[in-house]
Every structure is written in structure tokens, then in C-alpha cells.
C-alpha positions as a LaTeX table, in Angstrom:
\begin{tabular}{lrrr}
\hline
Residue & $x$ (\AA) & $y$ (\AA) & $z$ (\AA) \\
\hline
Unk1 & 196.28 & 240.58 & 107.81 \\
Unk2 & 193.75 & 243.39 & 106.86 \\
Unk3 & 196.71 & 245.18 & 104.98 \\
Unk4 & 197.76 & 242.15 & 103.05 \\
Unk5 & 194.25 & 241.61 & 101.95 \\
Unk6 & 193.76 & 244.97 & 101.20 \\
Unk7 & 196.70 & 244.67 & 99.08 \\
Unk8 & 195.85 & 241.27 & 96.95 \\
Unk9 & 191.97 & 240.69 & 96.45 \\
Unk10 & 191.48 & 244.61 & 96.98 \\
Unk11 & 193.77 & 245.25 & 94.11 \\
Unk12 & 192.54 & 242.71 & 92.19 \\
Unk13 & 188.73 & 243.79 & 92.64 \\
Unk14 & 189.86 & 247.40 & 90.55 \\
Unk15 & 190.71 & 245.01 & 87.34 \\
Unk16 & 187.11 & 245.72 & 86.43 \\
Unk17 & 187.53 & 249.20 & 86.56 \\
Unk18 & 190.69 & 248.44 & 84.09 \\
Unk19 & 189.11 & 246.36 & 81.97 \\
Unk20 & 186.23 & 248.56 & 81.19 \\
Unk21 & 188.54 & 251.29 & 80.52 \\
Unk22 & 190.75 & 249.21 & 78.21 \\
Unk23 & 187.40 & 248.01 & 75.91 \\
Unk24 & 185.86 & 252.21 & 76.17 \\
Unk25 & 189.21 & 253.12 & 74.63 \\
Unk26 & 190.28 & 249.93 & 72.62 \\
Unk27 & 193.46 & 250.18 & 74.82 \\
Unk28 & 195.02 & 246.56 & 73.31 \\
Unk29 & 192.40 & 245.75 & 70.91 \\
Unk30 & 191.65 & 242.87 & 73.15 \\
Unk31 & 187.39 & 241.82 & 73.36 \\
Unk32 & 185.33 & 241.84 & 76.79 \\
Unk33 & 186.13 & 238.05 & 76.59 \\
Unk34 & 189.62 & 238.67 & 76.00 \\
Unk35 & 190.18 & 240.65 & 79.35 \\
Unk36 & 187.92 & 238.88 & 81.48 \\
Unk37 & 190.21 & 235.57 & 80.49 \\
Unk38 & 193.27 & 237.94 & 82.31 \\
Unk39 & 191.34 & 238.58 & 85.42 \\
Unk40 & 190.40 & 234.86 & 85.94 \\
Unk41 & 194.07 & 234.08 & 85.40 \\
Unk42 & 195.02 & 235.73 & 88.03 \\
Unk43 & 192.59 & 234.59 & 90.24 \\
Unk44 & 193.32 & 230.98 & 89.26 \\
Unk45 & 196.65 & 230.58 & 89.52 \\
Unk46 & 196.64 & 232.27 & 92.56 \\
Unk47 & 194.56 & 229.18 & 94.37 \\
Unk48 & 196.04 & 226.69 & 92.45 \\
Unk49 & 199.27 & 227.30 & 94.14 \\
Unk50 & 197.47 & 225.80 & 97.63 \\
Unk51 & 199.86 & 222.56 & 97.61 \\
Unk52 & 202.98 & 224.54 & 96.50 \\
Unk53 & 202.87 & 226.91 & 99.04 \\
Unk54 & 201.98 & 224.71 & 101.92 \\
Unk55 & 205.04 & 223.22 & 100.71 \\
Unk56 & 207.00 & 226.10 & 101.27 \\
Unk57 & 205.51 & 226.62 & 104.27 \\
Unk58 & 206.77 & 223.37 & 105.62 \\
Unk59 & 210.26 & 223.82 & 103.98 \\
Unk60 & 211.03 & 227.25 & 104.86 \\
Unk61 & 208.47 & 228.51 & 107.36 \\
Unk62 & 205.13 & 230.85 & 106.65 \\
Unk63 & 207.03 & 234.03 & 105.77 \\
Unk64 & 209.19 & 232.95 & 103.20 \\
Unk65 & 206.07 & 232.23 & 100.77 \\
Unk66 & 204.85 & 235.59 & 102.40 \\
Unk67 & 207.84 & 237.63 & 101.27 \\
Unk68 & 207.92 & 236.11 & 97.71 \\
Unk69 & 204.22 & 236.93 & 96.90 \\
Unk70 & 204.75 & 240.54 & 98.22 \\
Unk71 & 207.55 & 241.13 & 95.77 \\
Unk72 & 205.33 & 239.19 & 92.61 \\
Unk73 & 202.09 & 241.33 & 93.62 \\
Unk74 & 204.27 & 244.80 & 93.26 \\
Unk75 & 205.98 & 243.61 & 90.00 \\
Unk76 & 202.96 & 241.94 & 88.66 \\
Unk77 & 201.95 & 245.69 & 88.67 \\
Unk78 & 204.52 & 247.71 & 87.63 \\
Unk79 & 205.58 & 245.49 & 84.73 \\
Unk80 & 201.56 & 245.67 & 83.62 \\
Unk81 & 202.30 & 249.02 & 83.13 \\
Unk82 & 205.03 & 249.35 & 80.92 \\
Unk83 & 203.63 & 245.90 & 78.98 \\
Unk84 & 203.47 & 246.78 & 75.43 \\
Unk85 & 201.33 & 244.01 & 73.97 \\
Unk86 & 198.79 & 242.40 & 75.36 \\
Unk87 & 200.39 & 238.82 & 75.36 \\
Unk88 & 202.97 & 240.56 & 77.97 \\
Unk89 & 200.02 & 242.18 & 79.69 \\
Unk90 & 198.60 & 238.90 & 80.20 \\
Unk91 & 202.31 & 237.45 & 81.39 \\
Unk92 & 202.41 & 240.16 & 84.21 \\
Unk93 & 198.57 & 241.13 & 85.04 \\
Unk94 & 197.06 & 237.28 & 84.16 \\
Unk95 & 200.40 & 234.91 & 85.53 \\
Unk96 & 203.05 & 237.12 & 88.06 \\
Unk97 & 200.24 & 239.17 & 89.63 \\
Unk98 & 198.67 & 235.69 & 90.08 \\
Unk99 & 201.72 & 233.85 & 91.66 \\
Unk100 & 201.76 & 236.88 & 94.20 \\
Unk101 & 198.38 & 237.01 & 95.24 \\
Unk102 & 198.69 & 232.85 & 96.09 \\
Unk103 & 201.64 & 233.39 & 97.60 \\
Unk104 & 199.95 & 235.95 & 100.29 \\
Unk105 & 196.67 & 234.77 & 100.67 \\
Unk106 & 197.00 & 230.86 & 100.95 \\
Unk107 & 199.86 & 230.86 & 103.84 \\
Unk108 & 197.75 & 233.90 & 105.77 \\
Unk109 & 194.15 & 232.29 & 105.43 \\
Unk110 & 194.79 & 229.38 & 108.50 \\
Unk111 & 197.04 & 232.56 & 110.60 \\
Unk112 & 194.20 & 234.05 & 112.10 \\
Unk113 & 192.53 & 230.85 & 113.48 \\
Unk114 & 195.39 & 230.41 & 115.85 \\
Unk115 & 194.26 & 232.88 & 117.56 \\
Unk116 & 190.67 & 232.97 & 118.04 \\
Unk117 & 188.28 & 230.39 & 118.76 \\
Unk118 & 184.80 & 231.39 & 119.92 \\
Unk119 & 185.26 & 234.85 & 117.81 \\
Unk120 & 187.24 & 233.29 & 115.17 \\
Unk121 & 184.29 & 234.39 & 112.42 \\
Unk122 & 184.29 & 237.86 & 113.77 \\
Unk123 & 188.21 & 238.01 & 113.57 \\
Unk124 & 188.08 & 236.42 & 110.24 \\
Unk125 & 185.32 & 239.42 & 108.86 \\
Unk126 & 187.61 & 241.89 & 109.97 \\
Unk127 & 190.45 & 240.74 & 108.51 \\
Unk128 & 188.88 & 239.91 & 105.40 \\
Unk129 & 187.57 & 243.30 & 105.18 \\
Unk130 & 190.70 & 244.70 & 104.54 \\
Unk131 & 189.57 & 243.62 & 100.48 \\
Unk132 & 187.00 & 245.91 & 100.96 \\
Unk133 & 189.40 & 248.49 & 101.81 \\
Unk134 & 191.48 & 248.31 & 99.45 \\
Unk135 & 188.68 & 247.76 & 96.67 \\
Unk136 & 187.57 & 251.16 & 97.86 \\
Unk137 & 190.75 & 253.10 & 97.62 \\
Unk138 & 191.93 & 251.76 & 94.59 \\
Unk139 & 188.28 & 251.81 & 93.19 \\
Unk140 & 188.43 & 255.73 & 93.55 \\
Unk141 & 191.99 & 256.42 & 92.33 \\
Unk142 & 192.47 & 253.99 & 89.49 \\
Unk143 & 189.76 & 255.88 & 87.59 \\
Unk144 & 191.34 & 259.09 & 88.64 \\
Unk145 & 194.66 & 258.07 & 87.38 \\
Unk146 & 193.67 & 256.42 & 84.78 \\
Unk147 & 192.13 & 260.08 & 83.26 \\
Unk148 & 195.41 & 261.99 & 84.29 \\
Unk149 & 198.07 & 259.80 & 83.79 \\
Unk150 & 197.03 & 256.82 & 81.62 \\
Unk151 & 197.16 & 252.91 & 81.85 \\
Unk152 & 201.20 & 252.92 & 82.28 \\
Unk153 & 201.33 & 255.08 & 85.37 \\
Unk154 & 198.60 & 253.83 & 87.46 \\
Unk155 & 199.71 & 250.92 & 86.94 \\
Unk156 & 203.45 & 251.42 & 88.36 \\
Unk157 & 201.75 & 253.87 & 91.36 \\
Unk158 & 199.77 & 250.56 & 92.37 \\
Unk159 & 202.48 & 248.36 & 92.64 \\
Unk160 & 205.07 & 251.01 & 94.04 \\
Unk161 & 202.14 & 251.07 & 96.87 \\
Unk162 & 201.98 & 247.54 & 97.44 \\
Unk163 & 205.96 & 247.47 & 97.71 \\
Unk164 & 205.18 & 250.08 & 100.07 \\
Unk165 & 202.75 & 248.46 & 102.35 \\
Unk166 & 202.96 & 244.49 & 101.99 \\
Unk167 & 206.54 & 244.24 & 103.08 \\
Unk168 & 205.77 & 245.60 & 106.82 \\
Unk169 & 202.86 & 243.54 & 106.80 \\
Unk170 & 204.49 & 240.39 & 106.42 \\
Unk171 & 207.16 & 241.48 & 108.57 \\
Unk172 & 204.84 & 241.57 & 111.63 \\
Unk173 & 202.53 & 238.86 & 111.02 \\
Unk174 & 202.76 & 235.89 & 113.71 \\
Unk175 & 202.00 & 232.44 & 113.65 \\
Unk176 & 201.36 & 229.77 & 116.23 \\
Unk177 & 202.05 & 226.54 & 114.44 \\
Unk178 & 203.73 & 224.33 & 117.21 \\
Unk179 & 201.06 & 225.75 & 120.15 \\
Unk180 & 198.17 & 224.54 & 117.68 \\
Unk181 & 199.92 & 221.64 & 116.32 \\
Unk182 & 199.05 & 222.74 & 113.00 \\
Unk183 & 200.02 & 220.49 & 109.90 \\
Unk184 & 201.07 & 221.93 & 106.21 \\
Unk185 & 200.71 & 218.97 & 104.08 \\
Unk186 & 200.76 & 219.95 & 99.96 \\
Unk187 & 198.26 & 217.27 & 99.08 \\
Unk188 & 195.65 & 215.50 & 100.79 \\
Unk189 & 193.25 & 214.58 & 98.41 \\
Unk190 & 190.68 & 212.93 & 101.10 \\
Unk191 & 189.01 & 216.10 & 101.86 \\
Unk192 & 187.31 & 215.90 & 98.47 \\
Unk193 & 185.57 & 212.96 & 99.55 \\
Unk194 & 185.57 & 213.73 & 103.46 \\
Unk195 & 181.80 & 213.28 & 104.67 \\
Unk196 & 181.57 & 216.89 & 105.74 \\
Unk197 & 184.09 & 219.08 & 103.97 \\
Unk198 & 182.78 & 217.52 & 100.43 \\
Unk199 & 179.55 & 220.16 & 100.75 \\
Unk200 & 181.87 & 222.92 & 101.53 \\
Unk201 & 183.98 & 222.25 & 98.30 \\
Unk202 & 181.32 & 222.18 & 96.31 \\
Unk203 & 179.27 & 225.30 & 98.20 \\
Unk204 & 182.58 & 227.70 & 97.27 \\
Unk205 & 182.70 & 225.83 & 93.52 \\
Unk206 & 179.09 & 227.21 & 93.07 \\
Unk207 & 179.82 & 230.71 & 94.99 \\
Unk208 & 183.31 & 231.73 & 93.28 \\
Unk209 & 181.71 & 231.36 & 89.90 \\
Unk210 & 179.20 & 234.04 & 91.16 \\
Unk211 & 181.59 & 235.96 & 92.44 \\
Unk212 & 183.37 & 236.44 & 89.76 \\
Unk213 & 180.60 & 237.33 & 87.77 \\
Unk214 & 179.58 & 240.01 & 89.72 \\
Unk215 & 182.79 & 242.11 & 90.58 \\
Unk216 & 184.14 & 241.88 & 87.09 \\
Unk217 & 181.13 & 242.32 & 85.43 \\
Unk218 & 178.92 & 244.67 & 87.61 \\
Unk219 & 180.83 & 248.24 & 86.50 \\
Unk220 & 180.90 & 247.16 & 82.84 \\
Unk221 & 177.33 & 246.21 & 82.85 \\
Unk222 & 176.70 & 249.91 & 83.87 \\
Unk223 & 179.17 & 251.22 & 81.26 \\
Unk224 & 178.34 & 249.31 & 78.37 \\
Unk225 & 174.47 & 247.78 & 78.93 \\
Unk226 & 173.05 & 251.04 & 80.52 \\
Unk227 & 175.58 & 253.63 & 79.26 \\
Unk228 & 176.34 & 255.10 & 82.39 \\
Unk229 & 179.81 & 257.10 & 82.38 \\
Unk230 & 182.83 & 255.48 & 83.34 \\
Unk231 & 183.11 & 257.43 & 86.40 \\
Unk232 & 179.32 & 256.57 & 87.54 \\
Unk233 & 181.02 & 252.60 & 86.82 \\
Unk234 & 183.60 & 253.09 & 89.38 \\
Unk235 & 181.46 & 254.99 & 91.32 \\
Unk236 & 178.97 & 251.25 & 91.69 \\
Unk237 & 182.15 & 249.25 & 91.67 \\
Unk238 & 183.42 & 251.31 & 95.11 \\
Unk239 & 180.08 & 251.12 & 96.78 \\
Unk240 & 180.39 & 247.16 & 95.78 \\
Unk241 & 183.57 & 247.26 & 98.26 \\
Unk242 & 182.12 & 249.63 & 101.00 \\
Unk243 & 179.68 & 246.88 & 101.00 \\
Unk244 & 182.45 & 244.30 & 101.55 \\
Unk245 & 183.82 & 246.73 & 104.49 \\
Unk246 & 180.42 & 246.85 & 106.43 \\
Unk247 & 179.17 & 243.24 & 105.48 \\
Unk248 & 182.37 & 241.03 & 106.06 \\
Unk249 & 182.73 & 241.82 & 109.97 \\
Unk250 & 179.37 & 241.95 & 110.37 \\
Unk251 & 178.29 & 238.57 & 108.77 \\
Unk252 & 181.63 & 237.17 & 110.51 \\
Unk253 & 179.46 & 238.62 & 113.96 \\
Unk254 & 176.16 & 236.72 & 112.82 \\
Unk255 & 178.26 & 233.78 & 112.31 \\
Unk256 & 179.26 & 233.49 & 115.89 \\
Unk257 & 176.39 & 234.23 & 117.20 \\
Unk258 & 173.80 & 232.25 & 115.34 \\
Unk259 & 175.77 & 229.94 & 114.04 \\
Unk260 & 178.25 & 229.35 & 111.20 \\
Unk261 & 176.29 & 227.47 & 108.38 \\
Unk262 & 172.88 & 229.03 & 109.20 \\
Unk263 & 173.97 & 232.45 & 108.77 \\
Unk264 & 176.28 & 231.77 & 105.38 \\
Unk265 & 173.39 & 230.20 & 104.22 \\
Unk266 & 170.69 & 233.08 & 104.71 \\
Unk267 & 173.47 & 235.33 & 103.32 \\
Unk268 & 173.63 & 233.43 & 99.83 \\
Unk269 & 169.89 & 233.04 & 99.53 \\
Unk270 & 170.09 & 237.18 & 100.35 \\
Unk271 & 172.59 & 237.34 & 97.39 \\
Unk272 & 171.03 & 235.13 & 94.69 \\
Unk273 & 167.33 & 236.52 & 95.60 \\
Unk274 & 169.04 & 240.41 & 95.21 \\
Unk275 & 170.74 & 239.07 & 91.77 \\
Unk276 & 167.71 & 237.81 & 90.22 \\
Unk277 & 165.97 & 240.96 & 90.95 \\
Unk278 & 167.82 & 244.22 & 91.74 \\
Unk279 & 170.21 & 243.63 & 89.39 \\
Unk280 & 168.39 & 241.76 & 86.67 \\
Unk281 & 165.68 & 244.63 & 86.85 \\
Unk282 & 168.28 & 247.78 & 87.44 \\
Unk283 & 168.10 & 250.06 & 84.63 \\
Unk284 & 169.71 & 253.23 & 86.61 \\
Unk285 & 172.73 & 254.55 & 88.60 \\
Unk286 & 170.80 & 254.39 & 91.86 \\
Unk287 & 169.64 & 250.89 & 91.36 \\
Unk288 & 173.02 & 249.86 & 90.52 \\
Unk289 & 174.09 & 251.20 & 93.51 \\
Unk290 & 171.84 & 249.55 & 96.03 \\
Unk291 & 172.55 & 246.35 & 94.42 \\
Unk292 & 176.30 & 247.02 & 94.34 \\
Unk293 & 176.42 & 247.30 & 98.19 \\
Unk294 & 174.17 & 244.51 & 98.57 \\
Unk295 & 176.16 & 242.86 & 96.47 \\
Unk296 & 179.43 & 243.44 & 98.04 \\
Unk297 & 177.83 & 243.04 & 101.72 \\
Unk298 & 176.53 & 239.33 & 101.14 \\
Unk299 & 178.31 & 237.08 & 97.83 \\
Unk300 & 182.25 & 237.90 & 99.47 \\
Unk301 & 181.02 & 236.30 & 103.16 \\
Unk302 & 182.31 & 232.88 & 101.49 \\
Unk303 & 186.07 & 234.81 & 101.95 \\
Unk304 & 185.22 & 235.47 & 105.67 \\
Unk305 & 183.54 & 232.08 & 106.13 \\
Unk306 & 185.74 & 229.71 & 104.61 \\
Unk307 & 188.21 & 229.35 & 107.16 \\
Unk308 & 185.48 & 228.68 & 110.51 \\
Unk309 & 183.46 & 226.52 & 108.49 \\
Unk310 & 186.65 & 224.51 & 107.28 \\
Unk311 & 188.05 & 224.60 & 111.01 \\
Unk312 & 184.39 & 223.22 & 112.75 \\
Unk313 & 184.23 & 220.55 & 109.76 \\
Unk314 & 187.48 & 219.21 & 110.13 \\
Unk315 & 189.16 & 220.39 & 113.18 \\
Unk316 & 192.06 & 223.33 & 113.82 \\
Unk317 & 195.00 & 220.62 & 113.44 \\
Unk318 & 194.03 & 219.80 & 109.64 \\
Unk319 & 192.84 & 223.41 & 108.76 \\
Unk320 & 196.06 & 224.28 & 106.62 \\
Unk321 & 196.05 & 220.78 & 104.72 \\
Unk322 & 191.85 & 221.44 & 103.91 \\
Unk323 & 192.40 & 224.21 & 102.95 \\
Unk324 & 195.27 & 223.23 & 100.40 \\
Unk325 & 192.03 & 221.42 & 98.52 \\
Unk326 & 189.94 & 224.00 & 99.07 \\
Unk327 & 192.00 & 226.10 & 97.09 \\
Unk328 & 192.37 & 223.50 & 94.52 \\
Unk329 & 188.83 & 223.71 & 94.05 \\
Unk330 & 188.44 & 227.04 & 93.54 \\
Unk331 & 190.77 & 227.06 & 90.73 \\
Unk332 & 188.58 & 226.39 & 88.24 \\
Unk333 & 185.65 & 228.91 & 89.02 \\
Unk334 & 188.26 & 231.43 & 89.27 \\
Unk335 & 189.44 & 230.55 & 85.56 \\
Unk336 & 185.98 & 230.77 & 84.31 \\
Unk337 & 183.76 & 232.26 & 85.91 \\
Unk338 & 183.71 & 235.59 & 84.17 \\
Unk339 & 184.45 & 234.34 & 80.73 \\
Unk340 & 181.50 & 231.77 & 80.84 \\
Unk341 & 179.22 & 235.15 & 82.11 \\
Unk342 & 180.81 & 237.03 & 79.23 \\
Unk343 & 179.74 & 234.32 & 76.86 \\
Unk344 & 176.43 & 233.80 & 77.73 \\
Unk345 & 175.88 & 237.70 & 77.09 \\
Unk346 & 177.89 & 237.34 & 73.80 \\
Unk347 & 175.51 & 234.31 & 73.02 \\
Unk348 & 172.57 & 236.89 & 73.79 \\
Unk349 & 173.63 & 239.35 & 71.24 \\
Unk350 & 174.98 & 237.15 & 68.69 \\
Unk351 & 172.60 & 234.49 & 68.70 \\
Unk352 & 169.28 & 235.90 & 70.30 \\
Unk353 & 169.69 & 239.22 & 68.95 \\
Unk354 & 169.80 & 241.10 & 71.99 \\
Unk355 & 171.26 & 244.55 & 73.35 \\
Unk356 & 171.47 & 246.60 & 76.39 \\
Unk357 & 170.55 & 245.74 & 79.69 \\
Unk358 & 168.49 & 242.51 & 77.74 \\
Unk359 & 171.90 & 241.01 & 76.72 \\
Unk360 & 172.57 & 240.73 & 80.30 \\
Unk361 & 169.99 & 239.10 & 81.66 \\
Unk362 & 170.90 & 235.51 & 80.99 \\
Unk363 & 174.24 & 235.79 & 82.36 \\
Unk364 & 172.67 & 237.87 & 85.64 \\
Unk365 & 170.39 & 235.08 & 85.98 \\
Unk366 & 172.88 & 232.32 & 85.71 \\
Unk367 & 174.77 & 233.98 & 88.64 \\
Unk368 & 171.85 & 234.67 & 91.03 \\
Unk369 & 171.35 & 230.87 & 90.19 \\
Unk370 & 174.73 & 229.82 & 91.28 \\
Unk371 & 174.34 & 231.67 & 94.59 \\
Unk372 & 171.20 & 229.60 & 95.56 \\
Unk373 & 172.50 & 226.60 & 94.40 \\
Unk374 & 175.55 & 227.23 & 96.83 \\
Unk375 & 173.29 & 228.07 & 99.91 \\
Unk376 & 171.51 & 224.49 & 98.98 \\
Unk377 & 175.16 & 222.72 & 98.92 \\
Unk378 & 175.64 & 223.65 & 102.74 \\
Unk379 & 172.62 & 222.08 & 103.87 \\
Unk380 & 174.84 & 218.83 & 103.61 \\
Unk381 & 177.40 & 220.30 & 105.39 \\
Unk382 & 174.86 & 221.50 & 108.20 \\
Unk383 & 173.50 & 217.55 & 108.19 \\
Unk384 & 177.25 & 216.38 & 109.04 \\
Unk385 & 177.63 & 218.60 & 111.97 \\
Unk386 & 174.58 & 218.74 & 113.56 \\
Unk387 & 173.87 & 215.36 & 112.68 \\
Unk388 & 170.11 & 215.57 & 111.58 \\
Unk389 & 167.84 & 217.45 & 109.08 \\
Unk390 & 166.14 & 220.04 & 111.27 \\
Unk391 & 166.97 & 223.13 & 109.28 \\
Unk392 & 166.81 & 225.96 & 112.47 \\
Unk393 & 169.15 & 224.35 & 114.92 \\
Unk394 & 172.28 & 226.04 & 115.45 \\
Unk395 & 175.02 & 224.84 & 112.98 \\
\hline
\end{tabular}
């Protein structure tokens, strides 16, 4: 499970390391808009495909969906490589890329809960961390080959190494879908009203459009607002994913122990509180730095979180079919959340007149926002399980 993740969000995470090298270098001619529209793509499409692949899941088993995404993921990156316009960059990077990345992550999320019960957060962190991982390797090399060999190689070495690596993975992953009596089905549009699992759809609405913000933006804030190299921009967007390495087990540890909503909760108030000042106020290398591993310890917990929280809200038996909506619902924060933080800084230069770090801050302060907002959204969920209002009982 850590590989595969390692290997899809991980991957993905370096697309802000490509993007700021394609708008330093006017690589296709595209805007910041323009390639922060491709990452959300990819992101989108790859929850959006919750129902199909349950489907698949139900038709053909969990690995089939499995296998499929692990061939998409290495072509989505080879064939980004040799794309020669940016319409077939967006084809490959934006839509195949995409339809791998779904194809991994949305059969694996419910995989590890059959498992693990009282140390199913923990387990979940761990695995989880594997993005971290792989954020941090690629984070490192990309740059690296991007300065020896160009756009076209790195590329094809990135996909050649998840060809490499996701096969096996899937090959040994294990399910237990009879012993836990799990259920697959494509489309159960109840959980968007469900009493409990309502706040948790609308808590990872509020978080993935901060998320997005801040790992696509962060390294190009500190290329183009404070004119940092582009080396010192992968060098923030790495310590972003060490951050995910060391803060993904550990918040899935704090989960367990003092309780799943209460500690996902303090970790988004942590994030939006660290937005609003670190980052809005970080003018230097080292302050983007401390903020980046903030950053990456606290707004990725919803990726370890999501599955406990969905499993103690509606039960282990209905986890996959939750989920399915879950996904759904993340679709559209994926598509957008960038480009909407792109446009408020465009709005800040065009229409306010703004530059630097300045044309930033509305956008920064939108996301810290968000993050709040989110921790706010789970106090409903926290209600539902515990059954009352008293805000430090263990939930």
C-alpha cells in the first residue's frame, strides 16, 4: 500500500515542481492558470472514478481495477514526455495520468481497514505516508533531471519507475472482502444526506481545496513571489513531503489514542492558524521551509483520516460504498482548487495592482480560511457520534 501511494499522490505532488519549471522557461507557452487547470485534472478525474471502479471491483474483483491504473499511471508519464503540444500534454498528464491514479487509490483506500481495527488510524498514517515518500524522491530528482536531461526524459524515467514498482505492488496486495462482509456498491447517494457522514463530506470539500492550494502553489510562490531559485523551490516542496512522512503516522497515532475527530480537528486548526501566518508572513527560504514541513505534517492528515472517520461514522460493512461518495465529493475541489488560488492572485495583480509576496496574500488567506472552516465542519460529525456538544470528550 505504501508503494502504491508512493507511486500515485507522491508522483503527482512533483507536478508543482513541473509546472514551475514549464512557466521559468515558457516550456508550452501555457499561463500559471493554464497548468494549474492540468494538475487539478488529474486529481479530479481520478476521484470521480469512485462509482466506476467500485464497479469493477464488484465485476472483476479488487485487482483488476488495480492492474489497469498501474499501467495508465506509467503511460500517463511516459507519453507526457514525448507530448508535443500542450493540448496532448493535457490528454496524458491532465486525463490518462488521472484515470490511473483513480484506478489505484479508490479500490486500495477500504484494503487496509480489513485488517486493523483499534490501530486502524496508525495503519492508515503509515500507509498513507508512502505519498510522502515518494513526494520526497521524486521532489529531489525531477529538478535534477529536469536540468540534465529536460522535460521529455524525466518524464519517461518517472513512468518507466512506476512500471517498475506498481506492478509488484498490486501483485501482493490482499483483501478480506467475504471475512468483513464488505459491500462495493457504485452509487449510493444517501451518504450525502446520512446524519453523520454529511459533516465529513463537507469537512474534505473544505480541506481538498486547501490542499491543493498549498502543494501546487507553495514552490511557485517561492520561485516567482520571493524569487528564490528553482532549486531552493524544490528544495521547500521536498521538506513539504518529509513533513507528510513524519506527520501522517504520527497524526494516524494521535488519532487512536485521543480520538479520531478531536485530533483531525486540532490538526486543521494547526494548519489554517500556520497558513494565515507563517506562510502569509514568509518572505525567506527558511521561513518557507518551516512552513513547508508544517505544512506537509498537518493539511494531508485528511488522506490518513478519511478512511477511520468514514469506518466509525458508518460502520466497516458500508466503508467501500461511502467512500464511493466521498470521492464524488472531492471531485470538484480537486478541479479547482488551484485554479481558483491562481485567480485570486491574478485578480491581485491585475485588478489591485499588486506584486510579489503581496499578490499572494489573498489567495494564502483564502486557504488558511478553508482549513478552519473544515475543522468547524467536523464538529457535526463529533455531535453524531458522541451524541452531545461537549467539545473534549473522546470522539
Amino acid at each position: 500500500m505504501c508503494r502504491m501511494v508512493s507511486l500515485t499522490p507522491g508522483v503527482n505532488t512533483t507536478y508543482g515542481v513541473f509546472s514551475s519549471y514549464f512557466l521559468q522557461n515558457d516550456y508550452y507557452g501555457g499561463t500559471q492558470l493554464d497548468y494549474s487547470w492540468v494538475g487539478g485534472l488529474s486529481a479530479a478525474i481520478a476521484v470521480f472514478q469512485g462509482p466506476f471502479a467500485n464497479w469493477m471491483v464488484r465485476r472483476f474483483g479488487f485487482k483488476m481495477p488495480l492492474y489497469v491504473g498501474a499501467l495508465c499511471v506509467g503511460l500517463g508519464q511516459c507519453m507526457a514526455g514525448v507530448a508535443t503540444s500542450f493540448a496532448g500534454f493535457i490528454i496524458c498528464q491532465g486525463v490518462l495520468f488521472g484515470v490511473g491514479m483513480g484506478f489505484i487509490l479508490v479500490p486500495s483506500q477500504p484494503l487496509i481497514a480489513h485488517w486493523f481495527d483499534r490501530r486502524l488510524s496508525l495503519a492508515q498514517g503509515i500507509g498513507q505516508a508512502g505519498s510522502g515518500v515518494g513526494a520526497l524522491v521524486f521532489s529531489n530528482t525531477t529538478p535534477l533531471l529536469l536540468h540534465s536531461l529536460g522535460v521529455k526524459w524525466t518524464y519517461i524515467i518517472n513512468g518507466c519507475i512506476c512500471f517498475a514498482l506498481l506492478f509488484p505492488a498490486v501483485f501482493l496486495l490482499k483483501g478480506r472482502h467475504k471475512a468483513v462482509q464488505a459491500r462495493s456498491a457504485p452509487l449510493e447517494f444517501k451518504w450525502f444526506w446520512h446524519p453523520g457522514y454529511r459533516w465529513l463530506l463537507m469537512w474534505a470539500f473544505l480541506t481538498m481545496m486547501g490542499y491543493f492550494i498549498t502543494i501546487y502553489t507553495l514552490a511557485s510562490y517561492c520561485t516567482d513571489a520571493l524569487g528564490l531559485s528553482q532549486k531552493q523551490g524544490g528544495a521547500v516542496q521536498s521538506i513539504l513531503a518529509a513533513g507528510q512522512i513524519v506527520g501522517r503516522p504520527l497524526w494516524g497515532y494521535l488519532l487512536d489514542r485521543g480520538g479520531r475527530v478531536n485530533m483531525v480537528i486540532i490538526s486543521y486548526i494547526i494548519a489554517g492558524v500556520t497558513t494565515l501566518t507563517i506562510w502569509m508572513l514568509g518572505r525567506s527560504f527558511s521561513v518557507m521551509a518551516l512552513y513547508g514541513f508544517i505544512a506537509g505534517a498537518t493539511n494531508g492528515t485528511i488522506h490518513s483520516a478519511s478512511t477511520p472517520l468514514s469506518a466509525s461514522v458508518v460502520g466497516l460493512p458500508d466503508l467501500a460504498s461511502a467512500l464511493a461518495m466521498y470521492w464524488l465529493t472531492l471531485g470538484v475541489p480537486n478541479l479547482v482548487g488551484q485554479p481558483f488560488g491562481i485567480m485570486l492572485v491574478d485578480y491581485s495583480r491585475s485588478k489591485l495592482g499588486k506584486t510579489g509576496p503581496a499578490a499572494y496574500t489573498i489567495s494564502i488567506g483564502f486557504c488558511g480560511g478553508l482549513y478552519l472552516a473544515a475543522a468547524l465542519m467536523l464538529l457535526g460529525a463529533k455531535r453524531y457520534l458522541q451524541g452531545d456538544w461537549k467539545v473534549f470528550k473522546r470522539a
